[in-house]
Short mmCIF file of C-alpha atoms in Angstrom, two decimals:
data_model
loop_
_atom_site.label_atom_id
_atom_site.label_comp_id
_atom_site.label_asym_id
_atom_site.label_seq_id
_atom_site.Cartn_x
_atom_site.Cartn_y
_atom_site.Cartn_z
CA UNK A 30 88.64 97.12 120.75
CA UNK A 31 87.66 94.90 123.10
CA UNK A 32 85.08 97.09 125.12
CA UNK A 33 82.25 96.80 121.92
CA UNK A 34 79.42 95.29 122.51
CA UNK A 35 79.27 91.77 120.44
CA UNK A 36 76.92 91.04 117.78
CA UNK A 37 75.93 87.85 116.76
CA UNK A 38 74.54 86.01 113.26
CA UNK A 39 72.39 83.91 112.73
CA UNK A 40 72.39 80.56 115.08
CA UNK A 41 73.96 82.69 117.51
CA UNK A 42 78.04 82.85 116.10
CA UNK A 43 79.62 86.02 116.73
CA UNK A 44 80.56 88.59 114.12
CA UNK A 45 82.84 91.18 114.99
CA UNK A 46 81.85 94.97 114.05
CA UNK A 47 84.64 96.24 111.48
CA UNK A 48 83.43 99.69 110.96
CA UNK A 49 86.24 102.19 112.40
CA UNK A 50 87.04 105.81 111.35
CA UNK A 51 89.06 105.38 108.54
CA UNK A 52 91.46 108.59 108.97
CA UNK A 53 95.55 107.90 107.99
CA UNK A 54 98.69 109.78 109.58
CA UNK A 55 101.02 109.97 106.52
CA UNK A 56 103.67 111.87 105.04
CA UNK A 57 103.35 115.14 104.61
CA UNK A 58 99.51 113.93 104.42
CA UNK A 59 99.93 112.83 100.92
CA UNK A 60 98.27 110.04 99.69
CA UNK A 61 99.92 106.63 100.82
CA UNK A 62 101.84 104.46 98.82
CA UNK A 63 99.92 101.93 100.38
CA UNK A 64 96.65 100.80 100.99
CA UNK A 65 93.13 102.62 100.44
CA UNK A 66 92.45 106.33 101.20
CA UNK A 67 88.75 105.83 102.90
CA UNK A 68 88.92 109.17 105.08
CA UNK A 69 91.02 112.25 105.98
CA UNK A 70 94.62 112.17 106.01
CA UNK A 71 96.59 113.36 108.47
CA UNK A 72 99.80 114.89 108.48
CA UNK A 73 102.97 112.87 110.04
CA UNK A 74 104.27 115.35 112.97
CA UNK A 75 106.37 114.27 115.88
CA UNK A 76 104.88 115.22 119.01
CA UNK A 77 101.48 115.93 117.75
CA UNK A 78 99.76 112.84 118.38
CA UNK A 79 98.70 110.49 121.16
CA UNK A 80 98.34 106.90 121.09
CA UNK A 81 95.46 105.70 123.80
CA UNK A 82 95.90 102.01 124.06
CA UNK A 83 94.37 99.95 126.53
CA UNK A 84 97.41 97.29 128.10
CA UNK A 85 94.60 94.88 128.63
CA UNK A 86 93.40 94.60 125.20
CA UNK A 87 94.93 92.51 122.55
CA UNK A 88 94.17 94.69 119.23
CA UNK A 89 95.74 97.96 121.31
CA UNK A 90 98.78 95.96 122.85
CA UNK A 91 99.40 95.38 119.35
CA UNK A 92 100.09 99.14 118.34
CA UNK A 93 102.19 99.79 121.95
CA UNK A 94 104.59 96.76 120.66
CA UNK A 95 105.28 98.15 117.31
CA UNK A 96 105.65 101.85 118.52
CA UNK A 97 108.29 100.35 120.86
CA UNK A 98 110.17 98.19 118.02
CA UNK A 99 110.14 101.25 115.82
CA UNK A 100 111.86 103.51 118.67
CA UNK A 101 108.75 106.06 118.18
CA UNK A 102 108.38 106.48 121.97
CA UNK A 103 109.51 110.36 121.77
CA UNK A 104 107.77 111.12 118.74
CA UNK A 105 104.09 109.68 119.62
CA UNK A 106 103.49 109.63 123.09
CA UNK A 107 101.26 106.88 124.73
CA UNK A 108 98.38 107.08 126.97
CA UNK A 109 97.39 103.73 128.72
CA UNK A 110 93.46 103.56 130.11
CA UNK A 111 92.92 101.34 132.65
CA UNK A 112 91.51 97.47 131.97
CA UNK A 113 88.00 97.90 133.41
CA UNK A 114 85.23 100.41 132.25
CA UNK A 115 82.22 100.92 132.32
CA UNK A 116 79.59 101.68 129.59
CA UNK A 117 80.48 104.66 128.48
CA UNK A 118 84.44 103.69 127.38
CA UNK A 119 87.79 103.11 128.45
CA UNK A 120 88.98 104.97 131.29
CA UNK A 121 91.56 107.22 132.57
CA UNK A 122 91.40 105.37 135.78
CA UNK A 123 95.37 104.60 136.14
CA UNK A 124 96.43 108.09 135.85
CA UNK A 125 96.54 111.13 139.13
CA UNK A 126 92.75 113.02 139.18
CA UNK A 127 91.83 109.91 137.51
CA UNK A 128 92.59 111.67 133.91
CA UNK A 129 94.78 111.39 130.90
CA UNK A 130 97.97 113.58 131.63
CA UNK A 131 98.02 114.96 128.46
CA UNK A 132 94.69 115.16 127.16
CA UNK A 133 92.81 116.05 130.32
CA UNK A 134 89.92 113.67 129.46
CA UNK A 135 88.38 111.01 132.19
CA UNK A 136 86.64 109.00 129.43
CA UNK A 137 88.13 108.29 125.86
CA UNK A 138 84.49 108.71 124.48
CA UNK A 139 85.38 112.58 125.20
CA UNK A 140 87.92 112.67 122.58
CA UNK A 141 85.80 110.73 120.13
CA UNK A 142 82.45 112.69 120.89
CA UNK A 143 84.59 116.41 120.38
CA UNK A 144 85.32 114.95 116.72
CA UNK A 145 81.81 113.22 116.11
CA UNK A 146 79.55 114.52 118.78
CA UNK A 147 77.55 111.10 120.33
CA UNK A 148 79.62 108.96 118.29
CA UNK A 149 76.90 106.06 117.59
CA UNK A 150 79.76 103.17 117.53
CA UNK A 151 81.78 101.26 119.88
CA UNK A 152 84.61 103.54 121.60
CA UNK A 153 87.54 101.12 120.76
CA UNK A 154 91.35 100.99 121.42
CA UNK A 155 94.07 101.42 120.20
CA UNK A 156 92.82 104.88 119.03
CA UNK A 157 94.75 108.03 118.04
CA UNK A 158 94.28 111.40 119.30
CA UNK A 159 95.27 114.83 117.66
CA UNK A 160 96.60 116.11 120.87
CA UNK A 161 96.20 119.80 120.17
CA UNK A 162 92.44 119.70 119.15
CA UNK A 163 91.61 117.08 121.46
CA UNK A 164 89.85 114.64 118.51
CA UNK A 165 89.99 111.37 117.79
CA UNK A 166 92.19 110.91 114.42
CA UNK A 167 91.67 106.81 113.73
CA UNK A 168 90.89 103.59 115.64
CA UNK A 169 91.14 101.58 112.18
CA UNK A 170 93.56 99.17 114.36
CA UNK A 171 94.94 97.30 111.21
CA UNK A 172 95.85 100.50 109.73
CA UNK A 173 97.70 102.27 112.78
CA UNK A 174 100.85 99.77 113.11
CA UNK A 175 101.04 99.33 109.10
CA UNK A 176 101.13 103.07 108.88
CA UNK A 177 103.75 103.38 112.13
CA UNK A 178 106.04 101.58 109.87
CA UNK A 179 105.38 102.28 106.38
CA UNK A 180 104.44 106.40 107.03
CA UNK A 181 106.44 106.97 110.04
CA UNK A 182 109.87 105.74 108.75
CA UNK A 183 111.84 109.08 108.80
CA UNK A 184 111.39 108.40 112.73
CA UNK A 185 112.40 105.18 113.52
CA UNK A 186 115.56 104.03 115.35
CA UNK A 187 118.68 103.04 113.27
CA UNK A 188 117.81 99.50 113.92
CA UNK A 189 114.44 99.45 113.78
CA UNK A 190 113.49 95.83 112.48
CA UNK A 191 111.87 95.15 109.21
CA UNK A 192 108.25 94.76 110.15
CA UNK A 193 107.17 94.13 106.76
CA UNK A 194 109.48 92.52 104.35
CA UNK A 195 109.19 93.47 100.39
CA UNK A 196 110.27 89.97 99.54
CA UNK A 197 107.39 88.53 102.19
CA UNK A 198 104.68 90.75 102.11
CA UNK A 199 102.69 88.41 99.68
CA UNK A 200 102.78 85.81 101.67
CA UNK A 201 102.51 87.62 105.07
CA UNK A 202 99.62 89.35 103.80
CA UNK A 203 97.72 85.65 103.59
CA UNK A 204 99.47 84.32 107.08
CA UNK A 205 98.19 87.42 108.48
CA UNK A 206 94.47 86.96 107.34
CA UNK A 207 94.37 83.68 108.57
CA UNK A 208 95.81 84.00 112.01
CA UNK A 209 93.27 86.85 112.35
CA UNK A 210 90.21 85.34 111.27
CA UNK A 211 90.85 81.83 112.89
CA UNK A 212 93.07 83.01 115.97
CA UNK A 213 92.67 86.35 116.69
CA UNK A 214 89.07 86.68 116.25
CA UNK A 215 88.57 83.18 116.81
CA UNK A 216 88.88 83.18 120.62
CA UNK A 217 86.30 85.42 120.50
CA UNK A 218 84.39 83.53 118.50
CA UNK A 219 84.18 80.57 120.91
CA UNK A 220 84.08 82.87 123.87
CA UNK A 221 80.33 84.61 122.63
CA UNK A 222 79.09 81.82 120.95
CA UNK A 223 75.23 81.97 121.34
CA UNK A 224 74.70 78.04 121.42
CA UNK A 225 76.36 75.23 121.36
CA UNK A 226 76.84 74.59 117.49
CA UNK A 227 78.22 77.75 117.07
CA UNK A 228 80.68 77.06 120.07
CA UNK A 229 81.64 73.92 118.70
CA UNK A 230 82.18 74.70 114.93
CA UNK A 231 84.15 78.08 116.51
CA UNK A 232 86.41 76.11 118.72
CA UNK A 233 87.22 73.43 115.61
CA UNK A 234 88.39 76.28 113.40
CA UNK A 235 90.44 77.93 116.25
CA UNK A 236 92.29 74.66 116.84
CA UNK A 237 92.93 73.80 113.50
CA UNK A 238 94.31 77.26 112.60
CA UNK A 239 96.66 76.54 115.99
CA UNK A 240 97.73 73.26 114.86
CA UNK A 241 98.77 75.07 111.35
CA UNK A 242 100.95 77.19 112.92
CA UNK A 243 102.63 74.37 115.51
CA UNK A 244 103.46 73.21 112.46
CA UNK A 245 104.59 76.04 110.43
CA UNK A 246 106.96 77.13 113.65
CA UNK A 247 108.87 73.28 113.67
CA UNK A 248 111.21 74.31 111.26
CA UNK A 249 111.71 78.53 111.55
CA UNK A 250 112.00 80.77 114.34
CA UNK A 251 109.16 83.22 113.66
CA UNK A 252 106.35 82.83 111.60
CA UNK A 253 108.00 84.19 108.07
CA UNK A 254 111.37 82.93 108.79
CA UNK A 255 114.54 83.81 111.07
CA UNK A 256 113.18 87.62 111.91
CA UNK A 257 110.26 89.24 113.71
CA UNK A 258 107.89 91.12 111.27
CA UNK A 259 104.62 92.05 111.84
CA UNK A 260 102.91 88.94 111.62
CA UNK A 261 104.21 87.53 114.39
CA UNK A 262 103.01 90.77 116.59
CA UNK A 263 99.52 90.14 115.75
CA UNK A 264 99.80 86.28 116.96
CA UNK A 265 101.91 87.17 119.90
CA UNK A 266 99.21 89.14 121.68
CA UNK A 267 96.61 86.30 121.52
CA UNK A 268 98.97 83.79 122.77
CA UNK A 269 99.91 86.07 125.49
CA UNK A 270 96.48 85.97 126.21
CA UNK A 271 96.02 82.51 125.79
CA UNK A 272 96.36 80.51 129.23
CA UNK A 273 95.02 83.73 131.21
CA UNK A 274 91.93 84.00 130.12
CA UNK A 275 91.03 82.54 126.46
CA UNK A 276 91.33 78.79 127.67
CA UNK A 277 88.91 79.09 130.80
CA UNK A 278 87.15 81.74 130.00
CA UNK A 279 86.40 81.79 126.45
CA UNK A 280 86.10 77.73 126.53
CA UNK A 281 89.09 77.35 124.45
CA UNK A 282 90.08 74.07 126.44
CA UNK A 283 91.26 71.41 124.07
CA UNK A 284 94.84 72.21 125.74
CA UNK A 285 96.77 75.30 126.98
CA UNK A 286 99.48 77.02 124.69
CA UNK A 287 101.86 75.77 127.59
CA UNK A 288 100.97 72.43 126.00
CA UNK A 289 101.95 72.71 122.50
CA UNK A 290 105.67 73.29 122.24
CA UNK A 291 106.43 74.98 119.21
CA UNK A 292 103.95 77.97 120.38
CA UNK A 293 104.97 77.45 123.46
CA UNK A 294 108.60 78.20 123.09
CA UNK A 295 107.85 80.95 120.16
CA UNK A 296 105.58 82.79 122.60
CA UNK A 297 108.44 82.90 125.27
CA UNK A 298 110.78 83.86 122.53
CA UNK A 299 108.87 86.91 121.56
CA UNK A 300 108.08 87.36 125.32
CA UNK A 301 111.68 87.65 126.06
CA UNK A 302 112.43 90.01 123.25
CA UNK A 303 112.59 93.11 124.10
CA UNK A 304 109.35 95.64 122.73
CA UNK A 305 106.97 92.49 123.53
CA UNK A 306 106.95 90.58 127.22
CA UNK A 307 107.57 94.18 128.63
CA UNK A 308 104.34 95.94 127.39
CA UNK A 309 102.28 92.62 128.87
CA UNK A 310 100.35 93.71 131.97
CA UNK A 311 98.86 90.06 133.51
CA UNK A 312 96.78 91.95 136.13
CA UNK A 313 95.23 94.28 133.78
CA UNK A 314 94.65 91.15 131.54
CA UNK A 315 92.71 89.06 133.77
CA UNK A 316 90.41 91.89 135.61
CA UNK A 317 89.27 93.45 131.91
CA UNK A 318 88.26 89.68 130.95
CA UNK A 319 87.05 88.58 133.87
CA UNK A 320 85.32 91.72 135.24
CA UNK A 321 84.02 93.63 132.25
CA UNK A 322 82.37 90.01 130.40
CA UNK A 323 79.74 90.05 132.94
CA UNK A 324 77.42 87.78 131.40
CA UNK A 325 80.27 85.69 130.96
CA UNK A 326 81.89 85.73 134.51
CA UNK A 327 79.07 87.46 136.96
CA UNK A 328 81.11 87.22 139.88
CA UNK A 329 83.36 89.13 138.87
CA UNK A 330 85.99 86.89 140.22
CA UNK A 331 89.76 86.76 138.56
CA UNK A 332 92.02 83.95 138.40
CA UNK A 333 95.26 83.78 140.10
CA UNK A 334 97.05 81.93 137.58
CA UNK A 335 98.37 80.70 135.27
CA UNK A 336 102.09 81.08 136.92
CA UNK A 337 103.87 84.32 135.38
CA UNK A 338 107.11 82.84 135.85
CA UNK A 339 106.46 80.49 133.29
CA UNK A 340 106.75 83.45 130.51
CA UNK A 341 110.58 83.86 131.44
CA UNK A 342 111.97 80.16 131.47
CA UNK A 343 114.21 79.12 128.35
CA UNK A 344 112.76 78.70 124.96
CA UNK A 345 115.17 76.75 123.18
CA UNK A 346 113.73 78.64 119.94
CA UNK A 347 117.88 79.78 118.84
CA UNK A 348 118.11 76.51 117.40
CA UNK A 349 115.69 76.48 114.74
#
């Protein structure tokens, strides 16, 4: 998701593009119990679908996290661009011949020009590919991990972990908006400000949406109470992102996450927990930021720090 080119509003604030192909994989291809039917629907069917998501970038890491929680790793397979590209779209850069093993393509734009010849928009991860056509299926981001759970449940592992609550999902539904208008979108916010008010009022509501949830996390373990659900994927992958590039990069310098110890010790939790700290690539990180932003970072050069290490010292989260 990452890779699009940013708009911005008036007095220069940033405004993210929200337009994605609004395809669903569900059951049997019926219509979901959830949610609104904007597009085609797709057909749940192990082994028929690819996941393409970029390690580097925040809104795919998301989707390779919950695939992993859910135990879906045989039954959608997972193709992983490399974290630089150029202007054409993510890469197959990582991969032998310099192309995806199982779709054959150099270039995700292939896959999304074969289903919408010179698609006009932003060629965006996490997307998902109908493997024997070639096509892009989705890259509605929100939409792929909510439907991994709710549409993909006959192939989950015995202990898959209750992503979404029945008793929460209110709530979570609310926490969720928040952290992704003020924390997930708000790095970016700050980061391609086009002047200085805009930076300023963008790095106010980013810190005040982080002090909320150093609060919220004094008193429970994860951000809807003693177990993981999807909320606290989509906040993990920003504050995995946090120290490495969002606080010099982006200008989100008030302090680092290392600094506030309630998200501190949560991110390390989650880190630690299997399905999370394990799909983090730090390299891949740092050279999509710092390489690909060049009118952020022209020289191209990338950060050796912060100290990885860090990520694997004791939380002390067990006792909340």
């Amino acid at each position: 998701m990452s890779d699009q080119t940013p708009s911005y509003v008036e007095k220069g604030g940033f405004e993210r593009d929200m337009t994605y192909v609004p395809d669903r994989i569900t059951r049997g291809g019926a219509r979901p119990e959830h949610g609104p039917v904007n597009g085609e629907l797709w057909p749940v069917e192990p082994g028929r679908y690819r996941l393409v998501a970029a390690r580097a970038c925040p809104w795919a890491n998301r989707a390779i996290i919950v695939r992993e929680l859910l135990g879906l790793q045989d039954v959608i397979s997972l193709g992983t661009p490399g974290p630089t590209h150029d202007k054409r779209s993510w890469t197959f850069d990582l991969d032998e011949g310099d192309k995806d093993p199982v779709l054959g393509i150099h270039w995700l734009r292939e896959a999304y020009d074969k289903r919408f010849p010179d698609y006009p928009r932003g060629i965006t991860v996490p997307a998902i590919v109908d493997v024997p056509s070639g096509e892009l299926v989705t890259n509605d981001f929100p939409w792929i991990t909510h439907d991994l759970f709710f549409e993909w449940r006959d192939h989950h592992k015995p202990d898959a972990p209750d992503l979404w609550p029945e008793d929460l999902r209110e709530e979570m539904e609310e926490v969720m908006q928040r952290v992704f208008t003020e924390v997930n979108n708000g790095v970016y916010r700050c980061g391609f400000a086009g002047d200085q008010d805009s930076y300023e009022a963008a790095y106010d509501r980013l810190f005040d949406a982080l002090d909320w949830l150093e609060e919220r996390l004094a008193d429970r373990r994860y951000l809807m109470g003693p177990a993981i659900t999807e909320a606290d994927v989509r906040l993990f992958t920003t504050l995995a992102r946090f120290d490495a590039v969002y606080h010099g990069h982006f200008k989100c310098n008030r302090n680092k996450l290392a600094e506030m110890p309630n998200l501190w010790g949560y991110a390390r939790d989650l880190f630690q927990t299997p399905g999370f700290g394990d799909t983090i690539a730090f390299d891949q990180i740092k050279a999509h930021y710092y390489v690909v932003h060049s009118d952020i970072n022209p020289t191209g050069i990338i950060p050796k720090g912060p100290d990885e290490t860090l990520w694997h010292t004791p939380h002390g989260r067990e006792r909340v």
